Amino acid sequence: MRRAGHRVTRRRTVELRELAHARSGDKGDTANVGLIARRARDYPLLVRQVTARRVARHFAGEIQGPVTRYELPNLHALNFLLHGALDGGGTISLKTDAQGKVFSTALLRLKIRVPR
Amino acid sequence: MTRRVRIAAGQGFWGDWLEAPYRQVTGGPIDYLMMDYLAEVTMSIMQKQRSRDPSAGYARDFVPLMERILPLIVERGVRVTTNAGGVNPRACAEALAATARRLGLGGKVTIGVVTGDDLLSRLDELLSRGHTLTNLDTGRPLQDVRDRVQSANAYLGAWPVVDALRQGATVVVTGRVTDTGLTLAPMAHAFGWSADAWDLLAAGTVAGHIIECGAQASGGNCLIGWERIPDLANVGYPIVDAGPDGTFEVGKHPRTGGRVTVAGVTEQLLYEMGDPRAYITPDCVADFTSIRLQQAGRDRVRVSGVRGRPATDRLKVSIAYSYGYKAVGTLVYAWPDAVRKARLADRVLRQRLADLELQFEAVHTELVGFDATHGRLGSRGVDEAAVPEVQLRVGVRARERAPVERFTREIAPLILNGPPSVTGFAGGRPKVEEIVAYWPALIDKREVTPCVELVTA
């Protein structure tokens, strides 16, 4: 589709799990999620769309603290720290997922816009 | 100088697969077997065991496990690095020496014992000299919980393990040595790395991080392509094959299950990661953004490019203190309206706890099969009426034991006096658990003196 000289890219929405895989773990009351692009060429798209702010919104109500993001372009990966995610963490936590093992797939539910 | 060294992961935590170390020793050539046993709160469990029995306080199942592989290790010249010693490495070494003698290996096994990490008896002295041991997460001084401290151990690095290897130890048994140090030490020893070769030390640290959780680097708990990972029943644990320049390959023995790929190793690299530019250990600061991965062949991943920076002048201290009590009760509700029945049971239970005027720090409810793993992210949009069953799981936590104890008696009555279609109480009344919590802190390196001794079987 072209309009006034601009190319308009058609987009569709997919779940993040189509573009990335992940592993998560814990450090105290903080869960970390390592998010890895399945294909290196999708990494810039993850950097643009899976921002700390977006992830914080995704987990709103599920975690108590802020979200920090680190970039690892060498591994086509992002690392997220979800603070206050584990009800105190370790032995204190009453959660089934006291060690944050499945925050990984919870993040992969995020909706991403990709070119059609 | 040694050209290459092969370090095999045998245990990723206390309770890992007992077959793994045996298979690592018998499945092909290796030079070192590395076994990591210690998690953040493991030390406090061991401390409690030692307080009841002065000869306890280490990973007990390490000794029978070694009994099975010790003759093979001696025959093949494999050396072992492990932190199975917990809070009592000497007792662990003595038990191992006794086993070696019983196997007729007296004189053939030298056990290096690394201690000096235990700060429990020195806490008051350290506090009185101005070391506040401030909690890294909360900023509170240790004085807040001093009377409830159960264990305090500094994380030692690779160098005392290197010392033990240099002195000829066949098996090095340590207390709280870092997981990564157990892999870095054989590399630093074999290749004669110096204590300020930061890039090399960082490379060994990255190797340690990759294999410290055992099969998590070779197909276990691997999300990408999980359905196509072959023969997990016979999963091969990872092996680092390293060169003196710090580059290494991660692989596994031939004819084993699992898979070693760039994607799988990347998952493990990010596991329990904080700031990837500053992975801090006692030995160096590794930069995970410098790592280059490359598929070198089937089930072989080449790791290169690792850069490191000088170690900091402090050590992390792992302190465990008595926090309070908790208990978790569960009941299972069946279709129809399983979710609504479980929610009603939760409301009834909470009302009763309130009427009893029980004080809790937290009451936490999950519906397993509905919202326990992903919370509302998982349950929203699900047709609640169609859910075939859920497990109501309610946990409580308090500083005092009494309210938690009383809570455990409020679950079973719900079977007869709560909502219908309930089952699954075969386990009986929930158990009250003491909570021993983790207090991470830092201490000046000069306050900690690692000690290496040799015990000959």
mmCIF file of N, CA, C and O in Angstrom, chain B residues 1 158-159 162-163 166 184-205 244-246 282-285 308-311:
data_model
loop_
_atom_site.group_PDB
_atom_site.id
_atom_site.type_symbol
_atom_site.label_atom_id
_atom_site.label_comp_id
_atom_site.label_asym_id
_atom_site.label_seq_id
_atom_site.Cartn_x
_atom_site.Cartn_y
_atom_site.Cartn_z
ATOM 1 N N MET B 1 52.966 -26.423 29.882
ATOM 2 C CA MET B 1 51.599 -26.043 30.253
ATOM 3 C C MET B 1 50.584 -27.015 29.627
ATOM 4 O O MET B 1 50.776 -27.488 28.517
ATOM 5 N N ALA B 158 37.937 -18.765 43.713
ATOM 6 C CA ALA B 158 38.618 -19.936 43.163
ATOM 7 C C ALA B 158 39.989 -20.194 43.794
ATOM 8 O O ALA B 158 40.460 -21.329 43.818
ATOM 9 N N TRP B 159 40.643 -19.124 44.321
ATOM 10 C CA TRP B 159 42.075 -19.273 44.663
ATOM 11 C C TRP B 159 42.386 -20.292 45.748
ATOM 12 O O TRP B 159 43.366 -21.048 45.618
ATOM 13 N N VAL B 162 42.402 -23.497 44.020
ATOM 14 C CA VAL B 162 43.624 -23.633 43.221
ATOM 15 C C VAL B 162 44.781 -24.082 44.121
ATOM 16 O O VAL B 162 45.554 -24.981 43.779
ATOM 17 N N ASP B 163 44.883 -23.467 45.296
ATOM 18 C CA ASP B 163 45.926 -23.845 46.262
ATOM 19 C C ASP B 163 45.859 -25.322 46.595
ATOM 20 O O ASP B 163 46.878 -26.016 46.623
ATOM 21 N N ARG B 166 47.028 -27.367 43.708
ATOM 22 C CA ARG B 166 48.475 -27.215 43.583
ATOM 23 C C ARG B 166 49.201 -28.123 44.576
ATOM 24 O O ARG B 166 50.244 -28.689 44.281
ATOM 25 N N LEU B 184 36.233 -22.393 37.671
ATOM 26 C CA LEU B 184 37.379 -21.530 37.352
ATOM 27 C C LEU B 184 38.675 -22.104 37.929
ATOM 28 O O LEU B 184 39.732 -22.062 37.275
ATOM 29 N N ALA B 185 38.607 -22.678 39.136
ATOM 30 C CA ALA B 185 39.827 -23.143 39.817
ATOM 31 C C ALA B 185 40.618 -24.170 38.993
ATOM 32 O O ALA B 185 41.833 -24.011 38.821
ATOM 33 N N PRO B 186 39.971 -25.220 38.478
ATOM 34 C CA PRO B 186 40.746 -26.170 37.667
ATOM 35 C C PRO B 186 41.403 -25.520 36.446
ATOM 36 O O PRO B 186 42.522 -25.878 36.074
ATOM 37 N N MET B 187 40.734 -24.542 35.842
ATOM 38 C CA MET B 187 41.303 -23.865 34.675
ATOM 39 C C MET B 187 42.506 -23.019 35.097
ATOM 40 O O MET B 187 43.573 -23.084 34.480
ATOM 41 N N ALA B 188 42.321 -22.233 36.150
ATOM 42 C CA ALA B 188 43.408 -21.371 36.620
ATOM 43 C C ALA B 188 44.609 -22.212 37.038
ATOM 44 O O ALA B 188 45.765 -21.850 36.793
ATOM 45 N N HIS B 189 44.319 -23.366 37.657
ATOM 46 C CA HIS B 189 45.400 -24.260 38.105
ATOM 47 C C HIS B 189 46.100 -24.897 36.901
ATOM 48 O O HIS B 189 47.333 -24.851 36.788
ATOM 49 N N ALA B 190 45.310 -25.469 35.992
ATOM 50 C CA ALA B 190 45.897 -26.217 34.871
ATOM 51 C C ALA B 190 46.709 -25.304 33.955
ATOM 52 O O ALA B 190 47.736 -25.717 33.424
ATOM 53 N N PHE B 191 46.238 -24.078 33.778
ATOM 54 C CA PHE B 191 46.885 -23.179 32.817
ATOM 55 C C PHE B 191 47.807 -22.163 33.486
ATOM 56 O O PHE B 191 48.402 -21.324 32.811
ATOM 57 N N GLY B 192 47.899 -22.207 34.798
ATOM 58 C CA GLY B 192 48.785 -21.293 35.511
ATOM 59 C C GLY B 192 48.391 -19.828 35.371
ATOM 60 O O GLY B 192 49.249 -18.952 35.299
ATOM 61 N N TRP B 193 47.090 -19.559 35.345
ATOM 62 C CA TRP B 193 46.640 -18.163 35.217
ATOM 63 C C TRP B 193 47.014 -17.366 36.455
ATOM 64 O O TRP B 193 46.968 -17.868 37.581
ATOM 65 N N SER B 194 47.335 -16.083 36.236
ATOM 66 C CA SER B 194 47.682 -15.251 37.380
ATOM 67 C C SER B 194 46.428 -14.565 37.923
ATOM 68 O O SER B 194 45.412 -14.468 37.250
ATOM 69 N N ALA B 195 46.568 -14.068 39.151
ATOM 70 C CA ALA B 195 45.406 -13.536 39.871
ATOM 71 C C ALA B 195 44.917 -12.208 39.303
ATOM 72 O O ALA B 195 43.874 -11.707 39.705
ATOM 73 N N ASP B 196 45.694 -11.621 38.349
ATOM 74 C CA ASP B 196 45.200 -10.386 37.733
ATOM 75 C C ASP B 196 44.983 -10.546 36.222
ATOM 76 O O ASP B 196 44.917 -9.566 35.489
ATOM 77 N N ALA B 197 44.855 -11.792 35.785
ATOM 78 C CA ALA B 197 44.543 -12.039 34.365
ATOM 79 C C ALA B 197 43.027 -11.955 34.207
ATOM 80 O O ALA B 197 42.337 -12.964 34.036
ATOM 81 N N TRP B 198 42.502 -10.727 34.276
ATOM 82 C CA TRP B 198 41.056 -10.534 34.463
ATOM 83 C C TRP B 198 40.210 -11.163 33.350
ATOM 84 O O TRP B 198 39.143 -11.717 33.623
ATOM 85 N N ASP B 199 40.674 -11.040 32.087
ATOM 86 C CA ASP B 199 39.883 -11.620 30.998
ATOM 87 C C ASP B 199 39.809 -13.143 31.128
ATOM 88 O O ASP B 199 38.758 -13.751 30.912
ATOM 89 N N LEU B 200 40.935 -13.750 31.485
ATOM 90 C CA LEU B 200 40.958 -15.212 31.629
ATOM 91 C C LEU B 200 40.082 -15.652 32.800
ATOM 92 O O LEU B 200 39.317 -16.615 32.705
ATOM 93 N N LEU B 201 40.213 -14.920 33.905
ATOM 94 C CA LEU B 201 39.411 -15.275 35.082
ATOM 95 C C LEU B 201 37.923 -15.094 34.790
ATOM 96 O O LEU B 201 37.085 -15.888 35.243
ATOM 97 N N ALA B 202 37.613 -14.069 34.006
ATOM 98 C CA ALA B 202 36.208 -13.855 33.630
ATOM 99 C C ALA B 202 35.724 -14.987 32.734
ATOM 100 O O ALA B 202 34.585 -15.463 32.863
ATOM 101 N N ALA B 203 36.597 -15.461 31.834
ATOM 102 C CA ALA B 203 36.215 -16.567 30.952
ATOM 103 C C ALA B 203 35.911 -17.826 31.776
ATOM 104 O O ALA B 203 34.911 -18.511 31.553
ATOM 105 N N GLY B 204 36.780 -18.105 32.755
ATOM 106 C CA GLY B 204 36.549 -19.263 33.620
ATOM 107 C C GLY B 204 35.282 -19.104 34.451
ATOM 108 O O GLY B 204 34.575 -20.076 34.736
ATOM 109 N N THR B 205 34.997 -17.866 34.825
ATOM 110 C CA THR B 205 33.785 -17.584 35.589
ATOM 111 C C THR B 205 32.541 -17.833 34.730
ATOM 112 O O THR B 205 31.558 -18.416 35.198
ATOM 113 N N PRO B 244 44.088 -22.748 27.215
ATOM 114 C CA PRO B 244 44.805 -21.788 28.064
ATOM 115 C C PRO B 244 44.507 -20.327 27.751
ATOM 116 O O PRO B 244 44.752 -19.454 28.576
ATOM 117 N N ASP B 245 43.941 -20.051 26.559
ATOM 118 C CA ASP B 245 43.624 -18.660 26.214
ATOM 119 C C ASP B 245 42.240 -18.246 26.719
ATOM 120 O O ASP B 245 41.766 -17.152 26.422
ATOM 121 N N GLY B 246 41.591 -19.127 27.469
ATOM 122 C CA GLY B 246 40.302 -18.779 28.057
ATOM 123 C C GLY B 246 39.106 -19.106 27.165
ATOM 124 O O GLY B 246 37.969 -19.010 27.610
ATOM 125 N N PRO B 282 34.267 -13.141 43.709
ATOM 126 C CA PRO B 282 35.462 -12.774 44.478
ATOM 127 C C PRO B 282 36.702 -12.690 43.587
ATOM 128 O O PRO B 282 37.690 -12.051 43.959
ATOM 129 N N ASP B 283 36.657 -13.333 42.399
ATOM 130 C CA ASP B 283 37.847 -13.467 41.565
ATOM 131 C C ASP B 283 37.995 -12.382 40.509
ATOM 132 O O ASP B 283 39.098 -12.087 40.070
ATOM 133 N N CYS B 284 36.869 -11.833 40.058
ATOM 134 C CA CYS B 284 36.898 -10.829 38.988
ATOM 135 C C CYS B 284 35.488 -10.278 38.808
ATOM 136 O O CYS B 284 34.559 -10.731 39.468
ATOM 137 N N VAL B 285 35.361 -9.301 37.903
ATOM 138 C CA VAL B 285 34.035 -8.838 37.486
ATOM 139 C C VAL B 285 33.907 -9.190 36.009
ATOM 140 O O VAL B 285 34.650 -8.661 35.175
ATOM 141 N N GLY B 308 36.985 -9.257 31.316
ATOM 142 C CA GLY B 308 36.799 -9.105 32.751
ATOM 143 C C GLY B 308 37.460 -7.850 33.270
ATOM 144 O O GLY B 308 38.280 -7.240 32.589
ATOM 145 N N ARG B 309 37.070 -7.472 34.465
ATOM 146 C CA ARG B 309 37.672 -6.312 35.135
ATOM 147 C C ARG B 309 38.168 -6.762 36.512
ATOM 148 O O ARG B 309 37.785 -7.831 37.004
ATOM 149 N N PRO B 310 38.999 -5.934 37.146
ATOM 150 C CA PRO B 310 39.542 -6.326 38.457
ATOM 151 C C PRO B 310 38.445 -6.648 39.468
ATOM 152 O O PRO B 310 37.367 -6.032 39.460
ATOM 153 N N ALA B 311 38.755 -7.609 40.329
ATOM 154 C CA ALA B 311 37.832 -7.973 41.399
ATOM 155 C C ALA B 311 37.649 -6.787 42.332
ATOM 156 O O ALA B 311 38.516 -5.909 42.422
#
